[in-house]
Coordinates of C-alpha atoms in Angstrom, one line a residue:
Chain R
M1323 CA 16.5 -43.4 -13.9
K1324 CA 15.9 -40.6 -11.5
K1325 CA 16.3 -38.0 -14.3
N1326 CA 13.7 -39.9 -16.3
K1327 CA 11.3 -39.8 -13.5
T1328 CA 11.6 -36.1 -12.9
R1329 CA 11.1 -35.6 -16.7
N1330 CA 8.1 -37.8 -16.7
N1331 CA 6.7 -35.9 -13.9
R1332 CA 7.2 -32.6 -15.8
I1333 CA 5.5 -34.1 -18.8
L1334 CA 2.6 -35.2 -16.7
F1335 CA 2.3 -31.8 -15.1
L1336 CA 2.2 -30.2 -18.6
I1337 CA -0.5 -32.6 -19.7
L1338 CA -2.6 -31.9 -16.7
L1339 CA -2.2 -28.1 -17.3
L1340 CA -3.2 -28.5 -21.0
V1341 CA -6.2 -30.7 -20.1
M1342 CA -7.2 -28.1 -17.6
M1343 CA -7.1 -25.3 -20.2
L1344 CA -9.0 -27.5 -22.6
L1345 CA -11.7 -28.3 -20.1
M1346 CA -12.0 -24.6 -19.2
F1347 CA -12.5 -23.7 -22.8
V1348 CA -14.9 -26.5 -23.5
G1349 CA -16.9 -25.5 -20.4
M1350 CA -17.3 -22.0 -21.9
V1351 CA -18.4 -23.2 -25.3
F1352 CA -20.9 -25.9 -24.4
G1353 CA -24.0 -25.5 -22.2
S1354 CA -27.7 -25.1 -22.7
V1355 CA -26.9 -22.4 -25.2
K1356 CA -24.0 -23.5 -27.5
L1357 CA -21.6 -20.7 -28.4
S1358 CA -19.1 -20.8 -31.2
F1359 CA -15.4 -20.6 -30.5
D1360 CA -15.3 -17.1 -32.1
E1361 CA -18.1 -15.9 -29.8
V1362 CA -16.3 -17.1 -26.7
F1363 CA -13.0 -15.5 -27.8
S1364 CA -14.6 -12.2 -28.6
V1365 CA -16.2 -12.1 -25.1
L1366 CA -13.0 -13.1 -23.3
L1367 CA -10.9 -10.6 -25.3
G1368 CA -13.3 -7.8 -24.4
R1369 CA -14.5 -7.2 -27.9
D1370 CA -18.1 -8.3 -27.1
T1371 CA -19.3 -6.8 -23.8
L1372 CA -23.0 -6.2 -24.3
S1373 CA -24.6 -9.2 -26.0
K1374 CA -26.3 -12.0 -24.1
N1375 CA -23.2 -14.1 -24.8
A1376 CA -21.2 -11.8 -22.6
I1377 CA -23.7 -12.2 -19.9
I1378 CA -23.7 -16.0 -20.1
I1379 CA -20.0 -16.2 -20.0
W1380 CA -19.2 -13.6 -17.3
N1381 CA -22.2 -14.4 -15.0
V1382 CA -22.8 -18.1 -15.5
R1383 CA -20.0 -20.1 -17.2
L1384 CA -16.8 -18.4 -16.0
P1385 CA -17.8 -18.4 -12.3
R1386 CA -18.8 -22.0 -12.6
I1387 CA -15.5 -23.0 -14.2
L1388 CA -13.5 -21.0 -11.6
G1389 CA -15.7 -22.5 -8.8
G1390 CA -14.9 -26.0 -10.2
L1391 CA -11.2 -25.3 -10.4
L1392 CA -11.1 -24.0 -6.8
A1393 CA -13.2 -26.7 -5.4
G1394 CA -11.1 -29.5 -7.0
A1395 CA -7.8 -27.9 -6.2
G1396 CA -8.8 -27.1 -2.6
L1397 CA -10.2 -30.5 -1.9
G1398 CA -7.4 -32.3 -3.6
T1399 CA -4.8 -30.5 -1.5
A1400 CA -6.8 -30.8 1.7
G1401 CA -7.0 -34.6 1.1
V1402 CA -3.2 -35.0 0.7
I1403 CA -2.6 -33.0 3.8
L1404 CA -5.1 -34.9 5.9
Q1405 CA -3.8 -38.3 4.7
G1406 CA -0.3 -37.2 5.6
V1407 CA -1.0 -35.6 9.0
M1408 CA -3.2 -38.5 10.2
N1409 CA -0.9 -41.0 8.5
N1410 CA -4.0 -42.6 7.2
A1411 CA -4.7 -43.5 3.6
L1412 CA -8.5 -43.4 4.2
A1413 CA -8.5 -39.8 5.5
S1414 CA -10.1 -37.1 3.4
P1415 CA -12.3 -34.1 4.1
N1416 CA -15.3 -36.3 3.5
T1417 CA -14.4 -39.5 5.3
I1418 CA -13.3 -37.9 8.6
G1419 CA -16.2 -35.5 8.8
V1420 CA -14.5 -32.2 8.1
N1421 CA -16.9 -31.5 5.2
S1422 CA -19.9 -32.2 7.3
G1423 CA -18.6 -30.0 10.0
A1424 CA -18.2 -27.2 7.5
G1425 CA -21.6 -28.0 6.0
F1426 CA -23.4 -27.9 9.4
F1427 CA -21.9 -24.6 10.2
V1428 CA -22.7 -23.1 6.8
M1429 CA -26.3 -24.2 7.3
L1430 CA -26.3 -22.6 10.7
S1431 CA -25.0 -19.3 9.3
M1432 CA -27.6 -19.4 6.6
L1433 CA -30.2 -19.7 9.2
V1434 CA -29.0 -16.8 11.3
L1435 CA -27.3 -14.5 8.7
P1436 CA -28.7 -15.5 5.4
Q1437 CA -27.1 -12.8 3.3
N1438 CA -23.6 -12.5 4.8
L1439 CA -21.1 -14.2 2.5
L1440 CA -18.1 -13.5 4.7
A1441 CA -19.9 -15.1 7.7
K1442 CA -20.7 -18.1 5.5
S1443 CA -17.0 -18.6 4.6
T1444 CA -15.8 -18.0 8.2
M1445 CA -18.4 -20.4 9.6
A1446 CA -17.4 -23.0 7.1
F1447 CA -13.8 -22.7 8.1
L1448 CA -14.6 -22.8 11.8
G1449 CA -16.8 -25.9 11.3
A1450 CA -14.1 -27.7 9.4
L1451 CA -11.5 -26.7 12.0
I1452 CA -13.5 -27.8 15.0
T1453 CA -14.3 -31.1 13.4
S1454 CA -10.7 -31.9 12.4
L1455 CA -9.4 -30.9 15.8
I1456 CA -11.9 -33.2 17.5
I1457 CA -10.8 -36.0 15.1
L1458 CA -7.1 -35.2 15.8
C1459 CA -7.7 -35.4 19.5
L1460 CA -9.5 -38.6 19.2
A1461 CA -6.7 -40.0 17.1
F1462 CA -4.1 -38.9 19.6
W1463 CA -6.1 -40.4 22.5
A1464 CA -6.7 -43.7 20.6
E1465 CA -3.0 -43.8 19.8
R1466 CA -3.6 -43.2 16.2
S1467 CA -5.2 -46.4 15.3
R1468 CA -6.2 -46.0 11.7
I1469 CA -9.5 -47.7 12.0
T1470 CA -10.5 -45.6 15.0
I1471 CA -9.9 -42.4 13.2
V1472 CA -12.1 -43.3 10.3
L1473 CA -14.8 -44.8 12.5
A1474 CA -14.8 -41.6 14.7
G1475 CA -15.0 -39.6 11.4
I1476 CA -18.0 -41.5 10.2
T1477 CA -19.7 -41.2 13.5
I1478 CA -19.2 -37.4 13.7
S1479 CA -20.1 -37.1 10.0
S1480 CA -23.5 -38.8 10.5
F1481 CA -24.1 -36.8 13.7
L1482 CA -23.6 -33.6 11.8
S1483 CA -25.5 -34.8 8.8
A1484 CA -28.5 -35.4 11.2
G1485 CA -28.1 -31.7 12.2
M1486 CA -28.0 -30.6 8.6
N1487 CA -31.1 -32.6 7.7
M1488 CA -32.9 -31.2 10.7
I1489 CA -32.2 -27.7 9.6
K1490 CA -33.2 -28.6 6.1
I1491 CA -36.6 -30.0 7.2
L1492 CA -37.4 -27.5 9.9
D1493 CA -36.6 -24.4 7.9
T1494 CA -37.9 -24.8 4.4
D1495 CA -37.1 -21.2 3.5
I1496 CA -33.3 -21.7 4.0
S1497 CA -31.6 -19.5 1.4
I1498 CA -29.7 -22.3 -0.3
N1499 CA -31.0 -25.3 -2.1
A1500 CA -30.3 -27.8 0.7
T1501 CA -30.7 -31.0 -1.3
Q1502 CA -28.1 -29.8 -3.9
F1503 CA -25.9 -28.4 -1.1
L1504 CA -25.7 -31.8 0.6
I1505 CA -24.6 -33.5 -2.6
G1506 CA -22.3 -30.8 -3.8
T1507 CA -23.1 -28.6 -6.7
L1508 CA -21.6 -25.7 -8.7
S1509 CA -24.8 -24.4 -10.1
G1510 CA -25.5 -20.9 -8.7
V1511 CA -21.9 -20.1 -8.2
T1512 CA -21.2 -16.4 -8.9
L1513 CA -18.1 -14.4 -8.9
K1514 CA -19.3 -12.8 -5.7
T1515 CA -19.8 -16.1 -3.8
I1516 CA -16.3 -17.3 -4.7
K1517 CA -14.5 -14.1 -4.0
Y1518 CA -13.5 -14.8 -0.4
P1519 CA -13.1 -18.6 -0.8
A1520 CA -10.9 -18.0 -3.8
M1521 CA -8.4 -15.9 -1.9
G1522 CA -8.3 -18.4 1.0
I1523 CA -7.9 -21.5 -1.2
I1524 CA -5.2 -20.0 -3.4
I1525 CA -3.2 -18.8 -0.3
G1526 CA -3.8 -22.2 1.3
I1527 CA -2.4 -24.1 -1.6
L1528 CA 0.6 -21.8 -1.8
I1529 CA 1.4 -22.3 1.9
S1530 CA 0.9 -26.0 1.5
I1531 CA 3.4 -26.2 -1.3
I1532 CA 5.9 -24.1 0.7
L1533 CA 5.6 -26.4 3.7
S1534 CA 5.3 -29.6 1.7
N1535 CA 8.7 -31.0 2.8
A1536 CA 7.6 -31.0 6.4
L1537 CA 4.8 -33.3 5.3
N1538 CA 7.5 -35.7 3.9
L1539 CA 9.1 -35.7 7.3
L1540 CA 5.9 -36.4 9.2
A1541 CA 5.5 -39.5 7.0
L1542 CA 8.7 -40.9 8.6
G1543 CA 7.0 -41.0 12.0
D1544 CA 7.1 -38.5 14.8
G1545 CA 10.3 -39.7 16.4
V1546 CA 12.3 -39.4 13.2
A1547 CA 10.7 -36.1 12.2
S1548 CA 11.4 -34.5 15.6
S1549 CA 15.0 -35.9 15.7
L1550 CA 15.5 -34.1 12.4
G1551 CA 14.5 -30.8 14.0
L1552 CA 10.8 -30.6 13.0
Q1553 CA 8.3 -29.2 15.5
V1554 CA 6.0 -32.1 15.0
N1555 CA 2.9 -31.0 16.9
C1556 CA 3.2 -27.4 15.7
F1557 CA 3.4 -28.5 12.1
R1558 CA 0.6 -31.0 12.5
F1559 CA -1.6 -28.1 13.8
I1560 CA -0.6 -25.8 10.9
F1561 CA -1.5 -28.5 8.4
I1562 CA -4.8 -29.2 10.0
L1563 CA -5.5 -25.5 9.9
L1564 CA -4.7 -25.4 6.2
A1565 CA -6.7 -28.5 5.3
S1566 CA -9.7 -27.2 7.3
A1567 CA -9.5 -23.8 5.7
M1568 CA -9.4 -25.2 2.2
S1569 CA -12.1 -27.8 2.6
G1570 CA -14.3 -25.5 4.6
L1571 CA -14.1 -22.7 2.0
V1572 CA -15.0 -25.2 -0.8
V1573 CA -18.1 -26.3 1.2
S1574 CA -19.1 -22.6 1.6
F1575 CA -19.7 -22.2 -2.1
A1576 CA -20.0 -25.7 -3.5
G1577 CA -21.6 -27.7 -0.7
L1578 CA -20.4 -31.1 0.3
V1579 CA -18.5 -32.2 -2.8
G1580 CA -17.3 -35.7 -1.9
F1581 CA -14.7 -38.1 -3.1
V1582 CA -12.2 -35.7 -4.7
G1583 CA -10.2 -35.4 -1.5
L1584 CA -10.1 -39.1 -1.1
I1585 CA -9.2 -40.4 -4.5
V1586 CA -7.2 -37.6 -6.1
P1587 CA -4.2 -38.0 -3.7
H1588 CA -4.2 -41.7 -4.4
I1589 CA -4.2 -41.3 -8.1
V1590 CA -1.5 -38.7 -7.9
R1591 CA 0.8 -40.9 -5.8
F1592 CA 0.2 -43.7 -8.3
L1593 CA 1.3 -41.4 -11.1
F1594 CA 3.9 -39.1 -9.5
G1595 CA 5.3 -41.1 -6.6
H1596 CA 5.2 -40.1 -2.9
D1597 CA 7.2 -36.9 -2.5
A1598 CA 4.8 -34.4 -1.0
R1599 CA 6.6 -31.6 -2.9
T1600 CA 5.2 -33.1 -6.1
V1601 CA 2.1 -34.6 -4.7
I1602 CA 0.6 -31.4 -3.4
P1603 CA 0.7 -29.3 -6.6
A1604 CA -0.2 -32.3 -8.7
S1605 CA -3.2 -33.1 -6.5
A1606 CA -4.4 -29.5 -6.8
L1607 CA -4.2 -29.7 -10.6
L1608 CA -5.7 -33.2 -10.9
G1609 CA -8.5 -32.3 -8.4
A1610 CA -9.3 -29.2 -10.5
N1611 CA -9.4 -31.3 -13.7
F1612 CA -11.5 -33.9 -12.0
V1613 CA -14.2 -31.5 -10.8
L1614 CA -14.3 -29.5 -14.0
L1615 CA -14.7 -32.7 -16.1
S1616 CA -17.4 -34.0 -13.8
D1617 CA -19.3 -30.8 -13.8
F1618 CA -19.1 -30.6 -17.6
V1619 CA -20.5 -34.2 -17.8
G1620 CA -23.2 -33.4 -15.3
R1621 CA -24.3 -30.4 -17.3
S1622 CA -24.3 -32.1 -20.7
L1623 CA -25.4 -35.7 -19.9
F1624 CA -29.1 -34.9 -19.6
A1625 CA -29.1 -31.3 -21.0
P1626 CA -31.1 -29.2 -20.5
F1627 CA -31.5 -30.8 -17.1
E1628 CA -28.3 -31.0 -15.1
L1629 CA -26.9 -33.3 -12.4
P1630 CA -25.0 -31.8 -9.5
V1631 CA -21.3 -32.4 -9.8
G1632 CA -21.3 -34.4 -6.5
I1633 CA -23.4 -37.1 -8.1
I1634 CA -21.1 -37.4 -11.1
L1635 CA -18.0 -37.5 -8.9
S1636 CA -19.4 -40.4 -6.9
L1637 CA -20.8 -42.2 -9.9
A1638 CA -17.6 -42.0 -11.9
G1639 CA -15.0 -41.8 -9.1
G1640 CA -16.2 -44.8 -7.1
P1641 CA -15.7 -47.5 -9.7
F1642 CA -12.5 -45.9 -10.9
F1643 CA -11.1 -45.9 -7.4
L1644 CA -12.1 -49.5 -7.0
Y1645 CA -10.3 -50.3 -10.2
L1646 CA -7.2 -48.6 -8.9
L1647 CA -7.4 -50.5 -5.6
L1648 CA -7.7 -53.8 -7.3
K1649 CA -5.0 -53.1 -9.9
K1650 CA -2.5 -52.2 -7.2
G1651 CA -3.5 -55.3 -5.2
G1652 CA -4.5 -53.0 -2.4
R1653 CA -1.0 -53.2 -1.1
R1654 CA 0.5 -49.9 -1.7
V1655 CA -2.5 -48.0 -0.5
N1656 CA -1.2 -48.4 3.1
A1657 CA 1.0 -45.4 2.6
Chain S
M598 CA 30.2 -35.8 26.7
L599 CA 26.5 -36.5 27.1
E600 CA 25.3 -36.6 30.7
F601 CA 22.0 -37.4 32.2
K602 CA 21.5 -35.9 35.7
D603 CA 18.6 -37.1 37.9
V604 CA 16.4 -37.5 34.9
N605 CA 12.7 -38.5 35.5
V606 CA 10.4 -39.4 32.7
N607 CA 6.6 -39.8 33.0
V608 CA 4.4 -41.3 30.3
G609 CA 1.0 -39.9 31.0
R610 CA 1.0 -39.8 34.8
T611 CA 3.0 -43.0 35.4
P612 CA 6.6 -42.6 36.1
I613 CA 8.7 -44.7 33.8
L614 CA 12.2 -43.6 34.7
E615 CA 13.2 -42.2 38.0
N616 CA 16.5 -40.4 38.9
I617 CA 18.5 -41.7 36.0
S618 CA 22.1 -40.4 36.1
V619 CA 24.5 -41.7 33.5
R620 CA 27.4 -40.4 31.3
F621 CA 28.3 -41.2 27.7
N622 CA 31.9 -40.3 26.9
W623 CA 33.2 -38.4 24.0
G624 CA 34.5 -40.6 21.1
E625 CA 33.3 -43.9 22.6
I626 CA 30.8 -46.5 21.7
T627 CA 28.4 -47.0 24.6
S628 CA 25.8 -49.7 24.5
I629 CA 22.7 -49.8 26.7
I630 CA 21.6 -53.3 27.4
G631 CA 18.9 -54.8 29.5
P632 CA 15.8 -57.1 29.3
N633 CA 12.7 -55.9 27.4
G634 CA 10.7 -53.2 29.2
C635 CA 13.7 -52.1 31.3
G636 CA 13.3 -48.5 29.9
K637 CA 16.2 -48.3 27.5
T638 CA 14.2 -47.1 24.6
T639 CA 12.4 -44.6 26.8
L640 CA 15.7 -43.3 28.0
L641 CA 16.9 -42.7 24.4
Q642 CA 13.6 -41.2 23.4
T643 CA 14.2 -38.3 25.8
L644 CA 16.7 -37.3 23.2
N645 CA 14.4 -37.0 20.2
G646 CA 11.5 -35.4 22.1
I647 CA 9.2 -38.4 22.2
S648 CA 9.5 -39.0 25.9
S649 CA 9.3 -35.8 27.8
V650 CA 11.6 -35.3 30.8
T651 CA 9.6 -34.2 33.9
S652 CA 12.6 -33.2 36.0
G653 CA 16.4 -33.4 35.8
Q654 CA 18.9 -32.2 33.3
I655 CA 20.6 -33.5 30.2
L656 CA 23.9 -31.9 29.4
L657 CA 25.5 -32.2 26.0
D658 CA 29.0 -30.8 26.0
E659 CA 28.1 -28.7 29.1
C660 CA 25.1 -27.1 27.5
K661 CA 21.5 -27.8 28.5
Y662 CA 20.3 -30.1 25.7
L663 CA 16.6 -29.9 26.6
E664 CA 16.7 -26.1 26.3
L665 CA 18.1 -26.1 22.8
P666 CA 15.7 -25.6 19.9
L667 CA 14.9 -28.8 18.0
R668 CA 16.8 -27.7 15.0
E669 CA 20.0 -27.0 17.1
R670 CA 19.6 -30.4 18.7
A671 CA 19.4 -32.0 15.3
K672 CA 22.7 -30.5 14.3
R673 CA 24.5 -32.0 17.4
L674 CA 22.8 -35.4 17.9
S675 CA 21.2 -37.6 15.4
F676 CA 18.9 -40.6 15.9
L677 CA 18.5 -43.9 14.1
P678 CA 15.0 -45.2 14.7
Q679 CA 14.1 -48.7 15.5
F680 CA 13.4 -50.9 12.5
R681 CA 9.8 -50.3 11.5
E682 CA 7.2 -52.5 9.9
S683 CA 6.1 -49.8 7.4
S684 CA 8.8 -47.9 5.6
P685 CA 8.4 -44.8 3.5
N686 CA 7.7 -44.9 -0.2
I687 CA 10.5 -42.6 -1.3
S688 CA 13.9 -43.2 -2.9
V689 CA 17.0 -43.9 -0.9
K690 CA 18.4 -40.6 -2.0
G691 CA 15.2 -38.8 -1.0
L692 CA 15.4 -40.3 2.5
V693 CA 19.1 -39.4 2.9
E694 CA 18.3 -35.8 1.8
H695 CA 15.9 -35.5 4.8
G696 CA 19.0 -35.7 6.9
R697 CA 19.9 -32.3 5.8
F698 CA 16.6 -30.8 7.0
P699 CA 18.1 -29.1 10.1
Y700 CA 20.5 -27.2 7.9
M701 CA 18.2 -26.1 5.2
G702 CA 16.8 -22.6 5.3
F703 CA 13.2 -21.6 4.8
S704 CA 13.3 -22.2 1.1
R705 CA 14.2 -25.9 1.7
K706 CA 16.6 -25.7 -1.2
M707 CA 19.7 -27.9 -1.0
S708 CA 23.0 -26.0 -1.0
K709 CA 26.2 -27.4 -2.5
E710 CA 27.3 -28.5 1.0
D711 CA 24.0 -30.4 1.5
R712 CA 24.5 -32.2 -1.8
E713 CA 28.0 -33.2 -0.8
A714 CA 26.9 -34.4 2.6
V715 CA 24.3 -36.6 1.0
Q716 CA 26.7 -38.0 -1.6
N717 CA 29.3 -38.8 1.1
A718 CA 26.7 -40.5 3.3
L719 CA 25.5 -42.6 0.4
E720 CA 29.1 -43.6 -0.4
Y721 CA 29.9 -44.3 3.2
A722 CA 27.0 -46.6 3.6
N723 CA 27.7 -48.4 0.3
L724 CA 24.4 -47.3 -1.1
L725 CA 25.3 -45.5 -4.3
Q726 CA 24.0 -48.2 -6.5
Y727 CA 20.7 -48.2 -4.7
K728 CA 20.2 -44.5 -4.5
D729 CA 17.2 -44.4 -6.8
C730 CA 15.5 -47.5 -5.4
M731 CA 12.4 -47.1 -3.3
V732 CA 13.1 -47.6 0.4
N733 CA 10.1 -49.8 1.0
E734 CA 11.2 -52.2 -1.8
L735 CA 14.6 -52.9 -0.2
S736 CA 15.6 -55.7 2.1
G737 CA 15.7 -55.0 5.8
G738 CA 19.5 -54.7 5.9
L739 CA 19.5 -52.1 3.1
Q740 CA 16.7 -50.2 4.6
Q741 CA 18.5 -49.9 7.9
R742 CA 21.6 -48.8 6.0
A743 CA 19.5 -46.2 4.2
Y744 CA 18.4 -44.8 7.6
L745 CA 22.0 -44.9 8.8
A746 CA 23.0 -42.9 5.7
M747 CA 20.2 -40.4 6.6
Q748 CA 21.7 -40.1 10.0
L749 CA 25.2 -39.7 8.5
A750 CA 24.0 -36.9 6.3
Q751 CA 22.9 -35.1 9.4
N752 CA 26.6 -35.0 10.3
C753 CA 26.3 -34.8 14.1
P754 CA 29.1 -35.6 16.5
Y755 CA 26.7 -37.6 18.6
M756 CA 24.9 -40.6 17.0
V757 CA 22.2 -42.5 18.8
M758 CA 20.9 -45.8 17.5
D759 CA 17.9 -47.6 18.8
E760 CA 18.4 -51.3 18.2
P761 CA 20.2 -50.9 14.9
T762 CA 20.4 -54.6 14.0
N763 CA 17.0 -55.8 15.0
Y764 CA 15.4 -58.1 12.4
L765 CA 18.5 -58.1 10.4
D766 CA 20.2 -61.3 9.1
F767 CA 23.7 -62.1 9.9
P768 CA 25.5 -60.5 7.0
S769 CA 23.5 -57.2 7.3
R770 CA 24.2 -57.3 11.1
R771 CA 27.9 -57.7 10.5
E772 CA 27.9 -54.9 7.9
M773 CA 26.1 -52.6 10.3
Y774 CA 28.5 -53.3 13.1
R775 CA 31.5 -52.7 10.8
L776 CA 30.0 -49.3 9.8
I777 CA 29.5 -48.4 13.4
C778 CA 33.1 -49.3 14.4
E779 CA 34.4 -47.2 11.5
L780 CA 32.3 -44.3 12.5
K781 CA 33.9 -44.4 15.9
K782 CA 37.3 -44.1 14.2
T783 CA 36.1 -40.9 12.5
G784 CA 35.6 -39.4 15.9
K785 CA 31.8 -39.9 16.4
T786 CA 30.4 -40.6 19.8
I787 CA 28.0 -43.5 19.5
I788 CA 25.2 -44.6 21.8
I789 CA 23.4 -47.8 21.0
V790 CA 20.5 -49.7 22.5
A791 CA 21.5 -53.3 21.9
H792 CA 19.8 -56.6 22.1
D793 CA 22.8 -58.5 20.8
I794 CA 24.9 -58.9 24.0
N795 CA 27.8 -60.6 22.2
Q796 CA 28.2 -57.7 19.8
A797 CA 27.7 -55.2 22.5
L798 CA 30.5 -56.8 24.5
R799 CA 32.7 -56.8 21.5
I800 CA 32.4 -53.4 20.1
S801 CA 31.6 -51.2 23.1
D802 CA 33.9 -49.1 25.2
K803 CA 31.3 -48.9 27.9
L804 CA 28.2 -50.7 28.8
V805 CA 25.2 -49.3 30.6
I806 CA 23.1 -52.1 32.1
M807 CA 19.5 -51.4 32.9
K808 CA 16.9 -53.5 34.7
D809 CA 13.4 -52.6 36.0
R810 CA 13.8 -49.0 34.9
K811 CA 17.0 -48.4 36.8
I812 CA 20.6 -48.4 35.8
M813 CA 22.2 -51.3 37.5
A814 CA 25.8 -50.6 36.5
S815 CA 27.9 -49.0 33.9
G816 CA 31.5 -49.5 33.0
A817 CA 33.9 -51.2 30.7
P818 CA 32.5 -54.5 29.2
R819 CA 35.2 -56.7 30.7
V820 CA 34.7 -55.2 34.1
C821 CA 30.9 -55.7 34.0
L822 CA 31.5 -59.2 32.9
K823 CA 34.0 -60.0 35.6
E824 CA 31.7 -58.6 38.3
G825 CA 28.9 -60.8 37.0
I826 CA 26.4 -58.0 36.6
I827 CA 25.3 -59.0 33.1
Q828 CA 24.9 -62.6 34.2
D829 CA 22.7 -61.4 37.1
V830 CA 20.5 -59.2 35.0
F831 CA 20.0 -61.7 32.2
E832 CA 20.0 -64.7 34.6
C833 CA 22.5 -66.5 32.4
E834 CA 26.1 -67.6 32.2
I835 CA 28.5 -66.1 29.7
N836 CA 31.3 -68.0 28.2
E837 CA 34.2 -66.2 26.6
I838 CA 35.8 -67.9 23.6
E839 CA 39.0 -66.7 22.1
N840 CA 39.6 -66.9 18.4
N841 CA 42.7 -65.4 16.8
G842 CA 43.0 -62.7 19.4
T843 CA 39.4 -61.6 19.2
F844 CA 36.7 -62.6 21.8
Q845 CA 33.3 -64.0 21.2
Y846 CA 30.7 -64.3 24.0
V847 CA 28.2 -67.1 24.3
L848 CA 25.2 -66.6 26.6
M849 CA 23.9 -69.8 28.2

């Protein structure tokens, strides 16, 4: 029975990987200019470096696909971690205001240092970190009542959204498209803008995978975890740091992409079980797939116009999540 | 021997325990009994780091327990938590494997020794047939046994149990006590917070009686009984019934 389960999990992983490769390829072929498979291959293999196809792939489509992968993987992992650390199934970068914190700081940095990409990433991380630490303190103070954490998150979120909207209205010259930024979009992603975030997110996911067993222990409650020799508060802080870094960095290049961090961990637990050692890598993969697919749909649905990926995620993800909740009878969500 | 010397515990700024001194002897079962809110759980939680000791000393085999790193503590003293409403959504075997956490290196890979310890713990707690079941889908008695198995996998000479039989039905309760008595025979030192006074009187070598955050008395069960301390603390009478050489106690 156990063996079957690990085998099933392996097969699921493989399927997710294959789907991801397929989505990446499809994303390179389709778009406002349709390329043939041959054309894509000859660009990727370096045979065609000068034609407009090469420019389209290297400057537009590939960065966008990589951006989608990173955004999905980062938010998926951050979601799992936040849900684990706060012991709250409703936690996610979006619901507890971590994204808004990052967003607000990104807009501030755009205001002051419009061209500095490193400043943008750093500010995004700081914003996310400060917000999540505030939430963690509130949670600690309110004795971890689940409702309080989410309510505090919503309050902080709307407070920061007000700040972002203020910047958006007062400074119309702000060097990002603020409307799209607030919804979450991958248009305009270039290899340059994702350079720093990519490093951070990949490192973040790797560290999370290495530390994933500690997340399992935290799920048993502080008393048990510490009696097994885990430095509970220290690890909680490290995990908050990781989740903030990842979600902040995603915000820095893709804006406030919502929903991935909330629903991906739930779907993964539904498919793979609750062991964080499986859930973290699986969430990264599924998150990546989810964002890639949504971005692809957003680009093709009303081509040549495109919808920001954030809209598609909420449009498709919302009902799907409701379906999952109802199917499970809402019982097992209380993980 | 585990010894508390003048231990004070504050939660926030309010003192919860003041100047607690008590000894738990090697190789014995000691039960801590007392009415709700008398501080017994707080006393135990100084051992897993949930209640922080503000002054005083805890000595474990002559070494200062509170100065040991958590991981070292976890190799010497294990903790069975109180029965909880929400239980983890992992397999029994997965839960028991967590008991090996203090022994695992940075890679968190299980060695042959770890695997054996897990297997033995599962066997000891009679859980082999349930090892792939999800903990949260088991009955209360089996869940508690799964936690006990986790504690066994930790393989510590000292085992602390916070109300191990709470919410359990009679057969699970009896099974739990049987396991605890067998553990004593294998040389473990066992400290229990107990609500079930009858059982505490029957299986313990020593009782620690608490009331109003103080230790009223400690000593052999029969002595405590004879001196009427339990009767005073719980405001009751205790009848002793002999049945085939074993004693049962009825609180009235």
